[in-house]
PDB file of C-alpha atoms and ligand atoms in Angstrom:
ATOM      1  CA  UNK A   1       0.000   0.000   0.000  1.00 92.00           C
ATOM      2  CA  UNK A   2       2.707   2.406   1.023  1.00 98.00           C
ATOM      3  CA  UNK A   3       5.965   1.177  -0.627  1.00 98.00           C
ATOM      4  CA  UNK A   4       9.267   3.765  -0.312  1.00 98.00           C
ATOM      5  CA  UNK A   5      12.285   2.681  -2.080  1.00 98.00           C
ATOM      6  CA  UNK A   6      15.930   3.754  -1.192  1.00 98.00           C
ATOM      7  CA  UNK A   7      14.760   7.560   0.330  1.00 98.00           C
ATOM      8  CA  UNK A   8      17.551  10.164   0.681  1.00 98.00           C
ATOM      9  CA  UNK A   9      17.118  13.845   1.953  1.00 98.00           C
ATOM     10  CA  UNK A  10      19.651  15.814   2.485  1.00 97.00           C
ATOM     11  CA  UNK A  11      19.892  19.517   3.392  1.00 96.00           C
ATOM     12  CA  UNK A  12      22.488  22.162   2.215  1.00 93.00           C
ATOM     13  CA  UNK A  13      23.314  25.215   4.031  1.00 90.00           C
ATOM     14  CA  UNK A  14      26.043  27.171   2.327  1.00 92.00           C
ATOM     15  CA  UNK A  15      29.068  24.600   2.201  1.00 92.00           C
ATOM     16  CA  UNK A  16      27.272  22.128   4.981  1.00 94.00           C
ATOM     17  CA  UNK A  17      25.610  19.131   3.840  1.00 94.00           C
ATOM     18  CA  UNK A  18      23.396  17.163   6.117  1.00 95.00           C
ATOM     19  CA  UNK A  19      21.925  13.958   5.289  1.00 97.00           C
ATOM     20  CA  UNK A  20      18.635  13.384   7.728  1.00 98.00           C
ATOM     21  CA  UNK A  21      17.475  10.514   5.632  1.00 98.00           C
ATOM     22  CA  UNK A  22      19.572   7.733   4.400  1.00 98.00           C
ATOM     23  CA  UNK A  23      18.500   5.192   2.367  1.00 98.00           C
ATOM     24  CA  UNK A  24      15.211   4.118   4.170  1.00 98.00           C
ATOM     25  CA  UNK A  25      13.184   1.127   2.484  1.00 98.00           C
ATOM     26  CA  UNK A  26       9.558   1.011   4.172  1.00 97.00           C
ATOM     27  CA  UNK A  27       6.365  -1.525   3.633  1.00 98.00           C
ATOM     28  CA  UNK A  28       3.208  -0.418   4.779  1.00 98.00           C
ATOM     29  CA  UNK A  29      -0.069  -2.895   4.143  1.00 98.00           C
ATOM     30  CA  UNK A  30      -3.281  -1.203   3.836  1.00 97.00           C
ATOM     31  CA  UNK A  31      -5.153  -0.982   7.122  1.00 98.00           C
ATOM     32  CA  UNK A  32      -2.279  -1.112   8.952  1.00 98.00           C
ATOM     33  CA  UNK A  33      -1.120   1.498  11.560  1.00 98.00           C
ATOM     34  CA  UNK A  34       2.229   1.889  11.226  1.00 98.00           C
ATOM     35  CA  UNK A  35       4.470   3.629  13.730  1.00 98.00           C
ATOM     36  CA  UNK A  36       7.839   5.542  12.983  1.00 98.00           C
ATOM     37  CA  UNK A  37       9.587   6.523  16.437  1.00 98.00           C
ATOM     38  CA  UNK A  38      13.008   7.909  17.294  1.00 97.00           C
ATOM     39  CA  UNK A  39      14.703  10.625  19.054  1.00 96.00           C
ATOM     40  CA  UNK A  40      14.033  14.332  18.069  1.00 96.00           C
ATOM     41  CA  UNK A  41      16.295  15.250  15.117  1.00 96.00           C
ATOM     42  CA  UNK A  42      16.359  11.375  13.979  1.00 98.00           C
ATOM     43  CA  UNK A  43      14.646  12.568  10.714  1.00 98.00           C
ATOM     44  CA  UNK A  44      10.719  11.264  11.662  1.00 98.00           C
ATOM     45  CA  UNK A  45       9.085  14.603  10.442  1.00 97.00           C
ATOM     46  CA  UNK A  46      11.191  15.045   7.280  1.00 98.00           C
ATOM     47  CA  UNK A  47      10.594  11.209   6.548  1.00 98.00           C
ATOM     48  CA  UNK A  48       6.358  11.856   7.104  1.00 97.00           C
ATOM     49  CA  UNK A  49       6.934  15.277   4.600  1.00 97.00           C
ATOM     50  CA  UNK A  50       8.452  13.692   1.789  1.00 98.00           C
ATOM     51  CA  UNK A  51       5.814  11.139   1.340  1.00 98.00           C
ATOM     52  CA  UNK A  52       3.434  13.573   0.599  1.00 96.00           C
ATOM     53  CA  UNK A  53       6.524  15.592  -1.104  1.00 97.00           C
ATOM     54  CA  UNK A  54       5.977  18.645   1.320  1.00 96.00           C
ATOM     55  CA  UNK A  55      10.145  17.977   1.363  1.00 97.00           C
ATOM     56  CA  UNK A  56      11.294  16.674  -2.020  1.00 97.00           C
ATOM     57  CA  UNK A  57      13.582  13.876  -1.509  1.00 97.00           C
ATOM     58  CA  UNK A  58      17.175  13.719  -3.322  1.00 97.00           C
ATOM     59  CA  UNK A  59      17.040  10.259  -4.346  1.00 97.00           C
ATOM     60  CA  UNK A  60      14.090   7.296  -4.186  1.00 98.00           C
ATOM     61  CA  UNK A  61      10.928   5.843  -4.976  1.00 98.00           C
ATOM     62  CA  UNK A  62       7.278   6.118  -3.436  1.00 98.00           C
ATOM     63  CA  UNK A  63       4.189   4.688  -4.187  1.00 98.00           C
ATOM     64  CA  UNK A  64       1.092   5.124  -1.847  1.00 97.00           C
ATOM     65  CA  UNK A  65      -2.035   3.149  -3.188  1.00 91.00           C
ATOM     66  CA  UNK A  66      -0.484   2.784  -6.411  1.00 90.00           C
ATOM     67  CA  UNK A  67       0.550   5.972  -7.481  1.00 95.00           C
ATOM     68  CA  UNK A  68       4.286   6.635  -7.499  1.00 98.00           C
ATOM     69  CA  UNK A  69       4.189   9.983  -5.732  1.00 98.00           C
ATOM     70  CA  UNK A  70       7.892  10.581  -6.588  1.00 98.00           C
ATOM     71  CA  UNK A  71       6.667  10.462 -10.429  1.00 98.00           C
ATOM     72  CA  UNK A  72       3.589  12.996 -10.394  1.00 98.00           C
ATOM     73  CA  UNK A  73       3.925  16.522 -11.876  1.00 98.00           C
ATOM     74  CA  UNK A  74       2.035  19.635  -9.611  1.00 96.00           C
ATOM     75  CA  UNK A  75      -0.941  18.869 -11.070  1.00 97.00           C
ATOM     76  CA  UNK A  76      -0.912  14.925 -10.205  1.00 97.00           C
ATOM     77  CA  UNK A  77       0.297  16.207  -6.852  1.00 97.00           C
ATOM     78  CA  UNK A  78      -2.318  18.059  -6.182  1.00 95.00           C
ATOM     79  CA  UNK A  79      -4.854  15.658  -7.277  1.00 95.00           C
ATOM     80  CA  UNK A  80      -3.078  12.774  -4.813  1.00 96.00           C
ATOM     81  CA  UNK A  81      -2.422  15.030  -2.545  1.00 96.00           C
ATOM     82  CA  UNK A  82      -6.622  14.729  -1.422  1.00 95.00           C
ATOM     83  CA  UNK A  83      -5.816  10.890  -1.061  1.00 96.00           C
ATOM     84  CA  UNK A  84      -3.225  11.647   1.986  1.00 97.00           C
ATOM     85  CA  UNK A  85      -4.462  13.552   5.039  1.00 97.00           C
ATOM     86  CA  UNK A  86      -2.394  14.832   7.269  1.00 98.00           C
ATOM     87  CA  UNK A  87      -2.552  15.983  11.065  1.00 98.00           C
ATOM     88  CA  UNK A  88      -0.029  17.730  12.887  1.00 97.00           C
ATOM     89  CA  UNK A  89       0.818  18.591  16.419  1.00 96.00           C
ATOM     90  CA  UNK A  90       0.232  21.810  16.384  1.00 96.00           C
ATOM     91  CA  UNK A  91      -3.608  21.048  14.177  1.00 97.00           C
ATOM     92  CA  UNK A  92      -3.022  23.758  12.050  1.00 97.00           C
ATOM     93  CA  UNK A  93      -6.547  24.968  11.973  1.00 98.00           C
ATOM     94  CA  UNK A  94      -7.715  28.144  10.413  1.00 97.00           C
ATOM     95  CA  UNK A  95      -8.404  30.605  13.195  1.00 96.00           C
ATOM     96  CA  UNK A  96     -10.565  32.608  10.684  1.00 97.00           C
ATOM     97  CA  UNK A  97     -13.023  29.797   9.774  1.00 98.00           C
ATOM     98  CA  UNK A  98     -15.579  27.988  12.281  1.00 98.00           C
ATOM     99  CA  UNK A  99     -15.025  24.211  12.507  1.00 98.00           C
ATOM    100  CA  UNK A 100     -17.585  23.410   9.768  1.00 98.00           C
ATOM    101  CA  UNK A 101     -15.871  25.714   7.549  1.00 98.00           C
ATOM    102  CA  UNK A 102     -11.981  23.935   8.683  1.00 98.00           C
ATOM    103  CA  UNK A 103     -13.733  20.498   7.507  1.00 98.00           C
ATOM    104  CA  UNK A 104     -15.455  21.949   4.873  1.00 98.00           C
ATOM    105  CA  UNK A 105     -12.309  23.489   2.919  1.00 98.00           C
ATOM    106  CA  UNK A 106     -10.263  20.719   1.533  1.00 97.00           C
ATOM    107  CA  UNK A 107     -14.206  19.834  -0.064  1.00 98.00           C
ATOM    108  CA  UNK A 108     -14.136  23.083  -2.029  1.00 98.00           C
ATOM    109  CA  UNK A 109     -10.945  23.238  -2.781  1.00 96.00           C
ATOM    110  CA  UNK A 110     -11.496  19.609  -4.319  1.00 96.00           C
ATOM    111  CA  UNK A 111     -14.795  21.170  -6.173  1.00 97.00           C
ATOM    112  CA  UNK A 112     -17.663  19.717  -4.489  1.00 98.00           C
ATOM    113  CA  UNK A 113     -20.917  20.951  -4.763  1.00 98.00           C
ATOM    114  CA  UNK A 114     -22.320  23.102  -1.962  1.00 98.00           C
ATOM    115  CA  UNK A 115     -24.846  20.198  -0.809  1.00 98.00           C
ATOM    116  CA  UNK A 116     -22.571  17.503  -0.845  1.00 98.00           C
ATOM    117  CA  UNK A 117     -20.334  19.299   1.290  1.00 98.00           C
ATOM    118  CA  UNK A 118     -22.833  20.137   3.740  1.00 98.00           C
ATOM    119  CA  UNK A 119     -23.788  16.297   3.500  1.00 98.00           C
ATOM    120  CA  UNK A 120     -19.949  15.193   4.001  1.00 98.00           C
ATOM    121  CA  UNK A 121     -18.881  17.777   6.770  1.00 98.00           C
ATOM    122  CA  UNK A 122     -22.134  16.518   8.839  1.00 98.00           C
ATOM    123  CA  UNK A 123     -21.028  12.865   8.588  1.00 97.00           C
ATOM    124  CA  UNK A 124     -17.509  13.631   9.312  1.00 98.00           C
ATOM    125  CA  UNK A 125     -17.998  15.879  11.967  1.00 98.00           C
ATOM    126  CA  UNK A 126     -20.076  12.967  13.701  1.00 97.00           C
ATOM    127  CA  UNK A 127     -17.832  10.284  12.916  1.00 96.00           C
ATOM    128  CA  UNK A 128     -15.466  12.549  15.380  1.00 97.00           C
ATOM    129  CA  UNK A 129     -18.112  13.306  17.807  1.00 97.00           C
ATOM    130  CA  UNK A 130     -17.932  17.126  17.379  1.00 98.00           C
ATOM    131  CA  UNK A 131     -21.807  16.911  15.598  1.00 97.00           C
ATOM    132  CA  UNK A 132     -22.208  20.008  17.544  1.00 97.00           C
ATOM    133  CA  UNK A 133     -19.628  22.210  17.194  1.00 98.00           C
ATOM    134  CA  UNK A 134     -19.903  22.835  13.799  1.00 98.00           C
ATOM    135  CA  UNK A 135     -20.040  26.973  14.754  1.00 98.00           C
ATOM    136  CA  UNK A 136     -17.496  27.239  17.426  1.00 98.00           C
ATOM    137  CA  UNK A 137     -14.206  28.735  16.419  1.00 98.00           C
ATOM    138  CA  UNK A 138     -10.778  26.423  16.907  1.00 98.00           C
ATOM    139  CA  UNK A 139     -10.103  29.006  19.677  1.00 97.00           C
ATOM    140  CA  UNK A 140     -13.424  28.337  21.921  1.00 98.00           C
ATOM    141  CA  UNK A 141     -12.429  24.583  21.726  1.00 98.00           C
ATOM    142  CA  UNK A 142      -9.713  22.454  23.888  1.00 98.00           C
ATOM    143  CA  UNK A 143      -6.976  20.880  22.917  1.00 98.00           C
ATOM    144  CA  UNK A 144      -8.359  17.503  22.064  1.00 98.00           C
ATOM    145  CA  UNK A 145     -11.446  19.251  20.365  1.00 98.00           C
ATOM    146  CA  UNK A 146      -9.113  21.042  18.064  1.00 98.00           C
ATOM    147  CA  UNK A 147      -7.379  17.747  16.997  1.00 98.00           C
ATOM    148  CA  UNK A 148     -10.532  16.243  16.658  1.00 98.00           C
ATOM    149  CA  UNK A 149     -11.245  18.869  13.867  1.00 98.00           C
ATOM    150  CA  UNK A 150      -7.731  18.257  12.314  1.00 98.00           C
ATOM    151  CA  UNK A 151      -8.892  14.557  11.980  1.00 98.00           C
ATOM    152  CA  UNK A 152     -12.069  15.743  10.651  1.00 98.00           C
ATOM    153  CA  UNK A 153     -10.329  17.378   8.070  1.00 98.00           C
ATOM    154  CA  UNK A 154      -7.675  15.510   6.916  1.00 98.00           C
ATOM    155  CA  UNK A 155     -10.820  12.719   6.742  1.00 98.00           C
ATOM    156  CA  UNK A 156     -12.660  15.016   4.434  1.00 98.00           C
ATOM    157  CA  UNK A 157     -11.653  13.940   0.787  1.00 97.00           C
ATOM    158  CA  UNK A 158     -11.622  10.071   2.025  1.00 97.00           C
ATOM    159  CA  UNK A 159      -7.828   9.499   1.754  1.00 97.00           C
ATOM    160  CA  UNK A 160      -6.253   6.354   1.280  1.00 94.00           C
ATOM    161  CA  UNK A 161      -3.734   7.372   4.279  1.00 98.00           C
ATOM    162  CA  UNK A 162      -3.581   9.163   7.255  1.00 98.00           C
ATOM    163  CA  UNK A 163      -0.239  10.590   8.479  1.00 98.00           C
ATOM    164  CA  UNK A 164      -0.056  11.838  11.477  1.00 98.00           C
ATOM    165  CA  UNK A 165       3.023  14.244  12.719  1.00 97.00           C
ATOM    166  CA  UNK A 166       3.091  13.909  16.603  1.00 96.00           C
ATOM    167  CA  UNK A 167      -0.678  14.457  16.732  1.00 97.00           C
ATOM    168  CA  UNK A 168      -1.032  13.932  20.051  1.00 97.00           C
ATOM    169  CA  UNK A 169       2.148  15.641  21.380  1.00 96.00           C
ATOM    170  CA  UNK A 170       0.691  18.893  22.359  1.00 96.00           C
ATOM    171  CA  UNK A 171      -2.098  16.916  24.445  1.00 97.00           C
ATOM    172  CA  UNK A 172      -1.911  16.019  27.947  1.00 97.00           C
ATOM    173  CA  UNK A 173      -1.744  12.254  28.800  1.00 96.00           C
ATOM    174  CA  UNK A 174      -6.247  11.977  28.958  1.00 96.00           C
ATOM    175  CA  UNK A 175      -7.071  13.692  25.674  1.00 97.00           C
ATOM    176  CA  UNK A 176      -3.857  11.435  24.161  1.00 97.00           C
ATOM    177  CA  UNK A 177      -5.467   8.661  25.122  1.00 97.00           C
ATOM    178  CA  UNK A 178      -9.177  10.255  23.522  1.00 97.00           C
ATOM    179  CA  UNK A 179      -7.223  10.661  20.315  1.00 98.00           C
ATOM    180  CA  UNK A 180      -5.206   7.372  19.883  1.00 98.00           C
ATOM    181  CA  UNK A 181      -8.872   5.678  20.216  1.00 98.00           C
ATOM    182  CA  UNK A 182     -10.285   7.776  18.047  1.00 98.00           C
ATOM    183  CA  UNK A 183      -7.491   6.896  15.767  1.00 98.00           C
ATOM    184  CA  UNK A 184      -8.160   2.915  16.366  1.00 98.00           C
ATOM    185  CA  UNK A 185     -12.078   3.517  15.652  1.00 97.00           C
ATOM    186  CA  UNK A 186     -11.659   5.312  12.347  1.00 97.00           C
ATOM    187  CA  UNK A 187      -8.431   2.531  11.086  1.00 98.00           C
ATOM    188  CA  UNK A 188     -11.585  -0.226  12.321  1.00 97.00           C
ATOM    189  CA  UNK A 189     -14.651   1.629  10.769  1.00 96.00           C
ATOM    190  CA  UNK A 190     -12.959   2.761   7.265  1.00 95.00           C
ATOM    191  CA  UNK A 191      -9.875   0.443   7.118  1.00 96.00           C
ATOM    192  CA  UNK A 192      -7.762   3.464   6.881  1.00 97.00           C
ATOM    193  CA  UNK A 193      -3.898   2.783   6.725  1.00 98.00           C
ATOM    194  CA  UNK A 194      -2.802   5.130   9.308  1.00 98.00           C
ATOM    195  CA  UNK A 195       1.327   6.331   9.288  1.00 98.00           C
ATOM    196  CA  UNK A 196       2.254   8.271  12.256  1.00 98.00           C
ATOM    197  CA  UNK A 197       5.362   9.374  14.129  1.00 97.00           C
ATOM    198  CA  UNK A 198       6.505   9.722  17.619  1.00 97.00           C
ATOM    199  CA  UNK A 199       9.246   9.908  20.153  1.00 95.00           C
ATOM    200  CA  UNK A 200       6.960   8.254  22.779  1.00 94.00           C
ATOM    201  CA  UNK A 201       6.731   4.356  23.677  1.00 94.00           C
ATOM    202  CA  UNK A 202       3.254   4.880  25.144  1.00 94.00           C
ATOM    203  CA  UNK A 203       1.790   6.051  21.944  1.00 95.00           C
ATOM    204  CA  UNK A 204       3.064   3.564  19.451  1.00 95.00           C
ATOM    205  CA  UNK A 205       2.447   0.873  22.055  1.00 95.00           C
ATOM    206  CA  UNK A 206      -1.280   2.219  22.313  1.00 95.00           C
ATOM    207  CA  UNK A 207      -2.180   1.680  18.769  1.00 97.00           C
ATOM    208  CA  UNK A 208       0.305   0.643  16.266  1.00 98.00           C
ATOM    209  CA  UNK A 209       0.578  -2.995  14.731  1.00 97.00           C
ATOM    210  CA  UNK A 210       4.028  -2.373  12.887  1.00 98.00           C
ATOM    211  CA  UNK A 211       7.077  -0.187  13.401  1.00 97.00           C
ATOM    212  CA  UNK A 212      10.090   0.815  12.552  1.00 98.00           C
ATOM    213  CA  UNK A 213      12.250   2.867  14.650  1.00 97.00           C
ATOM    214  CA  UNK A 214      14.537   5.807  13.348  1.00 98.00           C
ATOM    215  CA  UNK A 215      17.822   6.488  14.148  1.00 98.00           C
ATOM    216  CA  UNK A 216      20.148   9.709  12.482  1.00 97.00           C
ATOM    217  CA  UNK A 217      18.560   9.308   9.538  1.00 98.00           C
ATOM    218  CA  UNK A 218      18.434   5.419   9.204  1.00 98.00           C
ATOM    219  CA  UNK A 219      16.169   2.630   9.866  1.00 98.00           C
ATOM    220  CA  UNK A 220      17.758   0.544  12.886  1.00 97.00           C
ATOM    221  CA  UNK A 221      15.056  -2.074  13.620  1.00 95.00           C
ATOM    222  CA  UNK A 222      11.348  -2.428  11.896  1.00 96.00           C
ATOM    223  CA  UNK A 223       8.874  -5.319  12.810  1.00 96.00           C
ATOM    224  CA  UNK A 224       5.683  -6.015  14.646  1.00 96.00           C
ATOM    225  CA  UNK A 225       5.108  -3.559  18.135  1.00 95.00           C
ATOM    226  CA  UNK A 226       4.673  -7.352  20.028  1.00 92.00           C
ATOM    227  CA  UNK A 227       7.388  -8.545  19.056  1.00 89.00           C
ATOM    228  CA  UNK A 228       9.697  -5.583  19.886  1.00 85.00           C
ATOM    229  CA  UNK A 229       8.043  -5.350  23.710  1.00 82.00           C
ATOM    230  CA  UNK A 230       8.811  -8.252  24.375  1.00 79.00           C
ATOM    231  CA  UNK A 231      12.527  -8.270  23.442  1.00 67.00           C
ATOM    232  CA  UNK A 232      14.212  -8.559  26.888  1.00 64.00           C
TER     233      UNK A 232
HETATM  234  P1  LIG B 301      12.488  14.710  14.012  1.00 50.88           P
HETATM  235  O1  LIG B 301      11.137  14.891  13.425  1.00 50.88           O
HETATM  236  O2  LIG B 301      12.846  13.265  14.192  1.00 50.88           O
HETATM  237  O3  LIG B 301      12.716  15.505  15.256  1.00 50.88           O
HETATM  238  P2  LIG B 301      13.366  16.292  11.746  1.00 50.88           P
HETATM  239  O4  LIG B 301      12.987  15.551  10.517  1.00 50.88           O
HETATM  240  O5  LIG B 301      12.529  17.431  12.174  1.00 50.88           O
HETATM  241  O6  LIG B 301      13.555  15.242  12.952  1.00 50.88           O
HETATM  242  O7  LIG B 301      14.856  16.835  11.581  1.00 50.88           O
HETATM  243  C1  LIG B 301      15.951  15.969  11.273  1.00 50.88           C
HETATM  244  C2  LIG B 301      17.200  16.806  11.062  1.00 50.88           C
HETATM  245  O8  LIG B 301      17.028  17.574   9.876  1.00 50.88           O
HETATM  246  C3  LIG B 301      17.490  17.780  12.174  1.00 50.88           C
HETATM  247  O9  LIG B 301      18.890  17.773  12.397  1.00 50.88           O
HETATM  248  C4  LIG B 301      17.040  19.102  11.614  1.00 50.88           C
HETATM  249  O10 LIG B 301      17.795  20.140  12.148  1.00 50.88           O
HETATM  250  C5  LIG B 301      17.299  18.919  10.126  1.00 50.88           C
HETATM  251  N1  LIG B 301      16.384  19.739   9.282  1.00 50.88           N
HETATM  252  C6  LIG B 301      15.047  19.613   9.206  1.00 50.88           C
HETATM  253  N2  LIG B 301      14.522  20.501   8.335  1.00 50.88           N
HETATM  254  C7  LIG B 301      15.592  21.216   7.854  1.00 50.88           C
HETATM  255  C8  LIG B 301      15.729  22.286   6.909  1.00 50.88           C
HETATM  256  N3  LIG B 301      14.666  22.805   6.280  1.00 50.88           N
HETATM  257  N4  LIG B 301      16.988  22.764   6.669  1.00 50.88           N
HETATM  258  C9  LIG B 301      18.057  22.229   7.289  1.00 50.88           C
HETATM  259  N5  LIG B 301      18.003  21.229   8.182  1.00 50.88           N
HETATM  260  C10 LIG B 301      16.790  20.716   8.464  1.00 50.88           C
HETATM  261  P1  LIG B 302     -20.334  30.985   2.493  1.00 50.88           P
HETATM  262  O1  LIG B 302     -19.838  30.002   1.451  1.00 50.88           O
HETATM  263  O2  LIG B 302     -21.509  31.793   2.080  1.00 50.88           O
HETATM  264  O3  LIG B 302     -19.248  31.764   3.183  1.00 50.88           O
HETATM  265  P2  LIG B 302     -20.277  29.046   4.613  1.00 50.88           P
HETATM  266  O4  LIG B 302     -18.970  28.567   4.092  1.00 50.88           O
HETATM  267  O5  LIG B 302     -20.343  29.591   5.986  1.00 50.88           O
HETATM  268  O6  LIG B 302     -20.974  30.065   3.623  1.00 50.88           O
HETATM  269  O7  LIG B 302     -21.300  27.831   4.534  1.00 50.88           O
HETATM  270  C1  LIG B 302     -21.523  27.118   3.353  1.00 50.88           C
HETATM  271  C2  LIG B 302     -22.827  26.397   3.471  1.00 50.88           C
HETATM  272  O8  LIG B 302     -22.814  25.515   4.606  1.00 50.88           O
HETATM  273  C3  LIG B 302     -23.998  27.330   3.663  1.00 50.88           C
HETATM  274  O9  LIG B 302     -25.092  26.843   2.936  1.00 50.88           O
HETATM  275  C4  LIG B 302     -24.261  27.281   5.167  1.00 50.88           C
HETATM  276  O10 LIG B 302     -25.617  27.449   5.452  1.00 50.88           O
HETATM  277  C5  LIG B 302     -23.858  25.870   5.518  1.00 50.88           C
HETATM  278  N1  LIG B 302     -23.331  25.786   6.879  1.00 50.88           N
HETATM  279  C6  LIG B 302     -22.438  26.615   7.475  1.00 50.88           C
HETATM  280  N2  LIG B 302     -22.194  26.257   8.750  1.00 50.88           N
HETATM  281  C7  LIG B 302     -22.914  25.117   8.957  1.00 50.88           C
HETATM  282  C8  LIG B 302     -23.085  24.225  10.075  1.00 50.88           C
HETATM  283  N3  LIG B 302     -22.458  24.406  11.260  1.00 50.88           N
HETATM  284  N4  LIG B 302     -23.894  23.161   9.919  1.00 50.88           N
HETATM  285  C9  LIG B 302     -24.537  22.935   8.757  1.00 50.88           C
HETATM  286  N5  LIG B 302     -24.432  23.739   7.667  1.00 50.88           N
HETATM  287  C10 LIG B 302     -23.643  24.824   7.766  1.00 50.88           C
END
């Protein structure tokens, strides 16, 4: 489902090179939730960027749901683009725009009629049990609330994937917990392959099935989360 191929990224400043990703090979099945963890500056958030090319990478190969990503033009970028949502830890919300009109953007940007939209942001918007907030501002809700919206809308086209960058790092240890099952429900209800990084045990213990963990750039150890707790 998610297959990347020899990945390289370095970064150039004046004379100095850095290479934060070297050579990683991943294989993500569909449905899976798939966790990346390492230390900060081990590369996790560059890695999660250049699958959805928000970083270009130097050298390799990526194909989510059969599209080689590393092959589209801006237009076919765009267009695949609506297939991978994305949350962040800091949700990224428009300030501007109530919640219905967050979860209603990436719908008009993709063309939708005004009806459908209204349709799709009511259905969403239950599916994360915010049915009722669809007039509040992302600065009258918590914490949790907020990411709840950034799921919403990253759900909104019906992607293929889900990456999530440290979604849950800004949230105190309760609303984590909301979240990660929240996470679990929609991978269950829509068999949505979810991707998401970390730097905490808790998390990827919580809800991934897979790993791999991330290490200056390289991939040091990948298998299933079971197996790797119970290493001695
Ligand atoms: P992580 O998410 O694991 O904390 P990052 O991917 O954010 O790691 O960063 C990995 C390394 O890449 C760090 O050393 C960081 O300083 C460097 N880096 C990230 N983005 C840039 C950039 N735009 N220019 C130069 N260096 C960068
Ligand atoms: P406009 O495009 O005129 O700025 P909005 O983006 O606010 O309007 O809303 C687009 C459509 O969605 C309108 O028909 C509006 O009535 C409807 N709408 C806005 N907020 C909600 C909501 N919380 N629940 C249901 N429908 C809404």
């Amino acid at each position: 489902m998610i297959v990347v191929n020899n990945l390289t990224k370095t970064f150039r400043n004046g004379q100095l090179t850095t290479t934060v990703l070297d050579r990683i090979h991943l294989r993500v099945e569909k449905g899976d939730i798939f966790g990346i963890i390492g230390f900060s500056g081990a590369g996790k958030s560059t890695l999660i960027r250049c699958l959805n090319r928000l970083e270009e990478p130097d050298t390799g190969r990526i194909e989510i749901g059969g599209s080689v990503i590393t092959d589209l033009n801006e237009r076919e970028l765009r267009l695949a683009r609506r297939k991978i949502g994305m949350i962040f830890q800091q949700f990224n919300l428009l300030d501007a725009k109530t919640v219905y009109q967050n979860v209603a953007f990436p719908l008009e940007v993709a063309g939708h009629s005004k009806a459908f939209i209204r349709e799709r942001v009511r259905e969403i918007l239950d599916l994360v049990q915010l049915g009722d907030k669809g007039d509040m501002h992302p600065s009258q809700l918590s914490g949790g609330q907020k990411q709840r919206v950034g799921i919403a809308r990253a759900l909104a086209n019906e992607p293929d994937v889900l990456l999530s960058d440290e979604a849950t790092s800004a949230l105190d240890p309760q609303t984590t917990y909301s979240i990660l099952e929240l996470l679990k429900d929609i991978n269950r209800q829509l068999n949505l392959t979810i991707v998401l990084i970390t730097h905490e045990l808790d998390v990827l213990q919580h809800v991934c099935r897979h790993m791999a963990v991330l290490e200056s750039g390289r991939i040091v150890e990948t298998g299933t989360v079971d197996k790797f707790f119970l290493q001695p």
